[in-house]
Amino acid sequence: MRRSVRDAIVGFTVIGGIIGFASTALWLRGVRLGSNHWILIARFNDAAGLAERSPVTYRGILVGSVQSITVTPEAVVAELEINNADLRLPLPVTATVRAGSLLGGDAQVALISRGAPLPQDAPFPRGADCQPTRQLCNGGTVVGRVAPSFSTVTATMQERLVQVQDE
């Protein structure tokens, strides 16, 4: 009897270790069970240092992250995962890539909504009754742009100087 109890404890410890390792590995890969996230596609002409897992903010609050980036001949397409299931964004919405600080740093995406506020009873982005003509819905696409930074201002100044020199 004593040996079987010891064997059971060792067996349960090994099984617990395997489950803990697998759960940690899945958590590190970004797998979340029961999460209410929704997906948004942003198309940029220039991604300016954007990377996978870069933060996505709305009005300065972290609301998601960049899941994947694909480079096509027409644009840089970023798939954004929004973790806030009740975030309702009235159209038009733009996504701006900007540096984390004035001196540079990691790039992040800022969502900017310039539409009229939605009513309190507006449908959620993942809802079947979401209105893609009035608000941003799950799987929707937004136009992206790059915010001015020190390097873009310097490049613009250089172009202007060359233009003036040619004239």
Short mmCIF file of C-alpha atoms in Angstrom, two decimals:
data_model
loop_
_atom_site.label_atom_id
_atom_site.label_comp_id
_atom_site.label_asym_id
_atom_site.label_seq_id
_atom_site.Cartn_x
_atom_site.Cartn_y
_atom_site.Cartn_z
CA MET A 1 0.00 0.00 0.00
CA ARG A 2 2.80 2.38 0.87
CA ARG A 3 4.52 1.87 -2.48
CA SER A 4 1.35 2.53 -4.50
CA VAL A 5 0.75 5.85 -2.71
CA ARG A 6 4.33 6.89 -3.42
CA ASP A 7 3.98 5.86 -7.09
CA ALA A 8 0.71 7.81 -7.37
CA ILE A 9 2.33 10.94 -5.92
CA VAL A 10 5.25 10.67 -8.35
CA GLY A 11 2.87 10.05 -11.26
CA PHE A 12 0.64 13.03 -10.42
CA THR A 13 3.71 15.24 -9.98
CA VAL A 14 5.02 14.26 -13.42
CA ILE A 15 1.60 14.83 -15.02
CA GLY A 16 1.28 18.21 -13.24
CA GLY A 17 4.74 19.21 -14.49
CA ILE A 18 3.85 18.31 -18.08
CA ILE A 19 0.55 20.23 -17.88
CA GLY A 20 2.32 23.24 -16.34
CA PHE A 21 5.02 23.23 -19.03
CA ALA A 22 2.48 22.91 -21.85
CA SER A 23 0.30 25.69 -20.39
CA THR A 24 3.28 28.03 -20.05
CA ALA A 25 4.39 27.29 -23.62
CA LEU A 26 0.90 28.02 -24.97
CA TRP A 27 0.66 31.21 -22.88
CA LEU A 28 4.00 32.44 -24.23
CA ARG A 29 2.82 31.79 -27.81
CA GLY A 30 -0.22 33.99 -27.22
CA VAL A 31 -2.92 31.33 -27.00
CA ARG A 32 -5.72 32.52 -24.73
CA LEU A 33 -8.71 30.35 -23.87
CA GLY A 34 -12.03 32.14 -23.62
CA SER A 35 -10.70 35.55 -24.64
CA ASN A 36 -12.97 38.06 -26.34
CA HIS A 37 -10.54 39.63 -28.75
CA TRP A 38 -11.34 40.83 -32.24
CA ILE A 39 -9.17 41.35 -35.30
CA LEU A 40 -8.51 44.50 -37.28
CA ILE A 41 -6.45 44.90 -40.47
CA ALA A 42 -4.32 48.04 -40.97
CA ARG A 43 -2.68 48.88 -44.30
CA PHE A 44 0.41 51.13 -44.19
CA ASN A 45 2.58 52.59 -46.96
CA ASP A 46 5.48 52.64 -44.48
CA ALA A 47 5.47 50.66 -41.23
CA ALA A 48 8.40 52.65 -39.72
CA GLY A 49 9.81 50.05 -37.33
CA LEU A 50 6.57 48.27 -36.47
CA ALA A 51 7.04 44.68 -35.28
CA GLU A 52 4.94 41.77 -34.11
CA ARG A 53 3.70 42.23 -30.53
CA SER A 54 4.00 46.02 -30.79
CA PRO A 55 1.36 47.70 -28.63
CA VAL A 56 -1.91 49.09 -30.03
CA THR A 57 -3.40 52.06 -28.17
CA TYR A 58 -6.64 54.04 -28.31
CA ARG A 59 -6.61 57.47 -26.64
CA GLY A 60 -3.38 56.51 -24.88
CA ILE A 61 -4.76 53.28 -23.38
CA LEU A 62 -3.33 49.89 -24.36
CA VAL A 63 -6.11 47.95 -26.13
CA GLY A 64 -4.22 45.27 -28.06
CA SER A 65 -1.14 44.24 -29.96
CA VAL A 66 0.15 43.60 -33.48
CA GLN A 67 -0.27 39.90 -34.27
CA SER A 68 1.36 39.66 -37.69
CA ILE A 69 2.90 41.81 -40.39
CA THR A 70 2.84 40.97 -44.08
CA VAL A 71 4.71 42.92 -46.75
CA THR A 72 3.00 43.12 -50.13
CA PRO A 73 3.96 45.13 -53.24
CA GLU A 74 1.12 47.58 -52.49
CA ALA A 75 1.40 48.03 -48.72
CA VAL A 76 2.48 46.69 -45.37
CA VAL A 77 -0.49 44.83 -43.89
CA ALA A 78 -0.63 44.48 -40.11
CA GLU A 79 -3.13 42.30 -38.30
CA LEU A 80 -4.08 43.94 -35.00
CA GLU A 81 -5.66 42.00 -32.15
CA ILE A 82 -7.91 44.17 -29.98
CA ASN A 83 -8.34 42.69 -26.49
CA ASN A 84 -11.24 44.92 -25.44
CA ALA A 85 -14.44 43.24 -26.71
CA ASP A 86 -16.62 46.30 -25.94
CA LEU A 87 -14.44 48.86 -27.73
CA ARG A 88 -16.76 50.49 -30.27
CA LEU A 89 -15.01 52.78 -32.74
CA PRO A 90 -17.14 55.03 -34.98
CA LEU A 91 -15.91 55.46 -38.55
CA PRO A 92 -13.68 56.91 -39.93
CA VAL A 93 -10.79 55.25 -38.08
CA THR A 94 -7.09 55.57 -38.93
CA ALA A 95 -4.12 53.71 -37.52
CA THR A 96 -0.97 55.74 -36.96
CA VAL A 97 2.48 54.25 -36.44
CA ARG A 98 4.49 56.38 -34.07
CA ALA A 99 7.53 56.07 -31.86
CA GLY A 100 7.11 55.29 -28.20
CA SER A 101 8.89 58.51 -27.20
CA LEU A 102 10.15 61.77 -28.67
CA LEU A 103 13.65 60.40 -29.17
CA GLY A 104 12.51 57.21 -30.87
CA GLY A 105 12.04 53.89 -29.16
CA ASP A 106 9.75 51.05 -30.05
CA ALA A 107 7.03 51.72 -32.60
CA GLN A 108 3.39 51.44 -31.61
CA VAL A 109 0.04 51.76 -33.36
CA ALA A 110 -2.41 54.44 -32.24
CA LEU A 111 -6.03 54.08 -33.33
CA ILE A 112 -7.73 57.40 -34.02
CA SER A 113 -11.49 57.65 -34.48
CA ARG A 114 -12.86 60.90 -35.89
CA GLY A 115 -16.51 59.88 -36.19
CA ALA A 116 -19.48 61.00 -34.14
CA PRO A 117 -19.85 59.04 -30.89
CA LEU A 118 -21.95 55.90 -31.15
CA PRO A 119 -25.09 55.49 -29.02
CA GLN A 120 -24.85 53.39 -25.85
CA ASP A 121 -26.88 50.57 -27.43
CA ALA A 122 -24.60 50.29 -30.50
CA PRO A 123 -23.66 46.69 -31.34
CA PHE A 124 -20.30 45.26 -30.30
CA PRO A 125 -17.61 44.68 -32.98
CA ARG A 126 -17.96 40.90 -32.76
CA GLY A 127 -21.76 40.99 -32.86
CA ALA A 128 -23.74 39.75 -35.85
CA ASP A 129 -25.62 43.07 -35.94
CA CYS A 130 -22.42 45.18 -36.20
CA GLN A 131 -22.88 47.96 -38.77
CA PRO A 132 -19.71 48.22 -40.91
CA THR A 133 -20.93 51.49 -42.46
CA ARG A 134 -21.07 53.25 -39.06
CA GLN A 135 -18.48 51.51 -36.90
CA LEU A 136 -15.41 49.33 -37.05
CA CYS A 137 -16.33 45.63 -36.95
CA ASN A 138 -14.38 42.41 -36.46
CA GLY A 139 -12.18 41.83 -39.53
CA GLY A 140 -12.52 45.45 -40.67
CA THR A 141 -9.76 47.31 -42.50
CA VAL A 142 -8.37 50.74 -41.66
CA VAL A 143 -5.98 53.06 -43.47
CA GLY A 144 -2.65 53.45 -41.76
CA ARG A 145 -0.23 56.35 -41.76
CA VAL A 146 3.11 57.19 -40.19
CA ALA A 147 3.36 60.01 -37.66
CA PRO A 148 6.15 62.51 -38.22
CA SER A 149 9.33 61.66 -36.39
CA PHE A 150 12.79 63.15 -36.22
CA SER A 151 14.00 60.92 -39.08
CA THR A 152 11.05 61.70 -41.38
CA VAL A 153 11.39 65.44 -40.76
CA THR A 154 15.13 65.22 -41.51
CA ALA A 155 14.45 63.29 -44.74
CA THR A 156 11.86 65.86 -45.82
CA MET A 157 14.28 68.71 -45.12
CA GLN A 158 16.95 66.93 -47.16
CA GLU A 159 14.55 66.53 -50.10
CA ARG A 160 13.63 70.23 -49.94
CA LEU A 161 17.29 71.26 -49.83
CA VAL A 162 18.06 69.16 -52.89
CA GLN A 163 15.02 70.64 -54.67
CA VAL A 164 16.11 74.22 -53.84
CA GLN A 165 19.68 73.46 -54.90
CA ASP A 166 18.47 72.13 -58.28
CA GLU A 167 16.43 75.28 -58.90
#
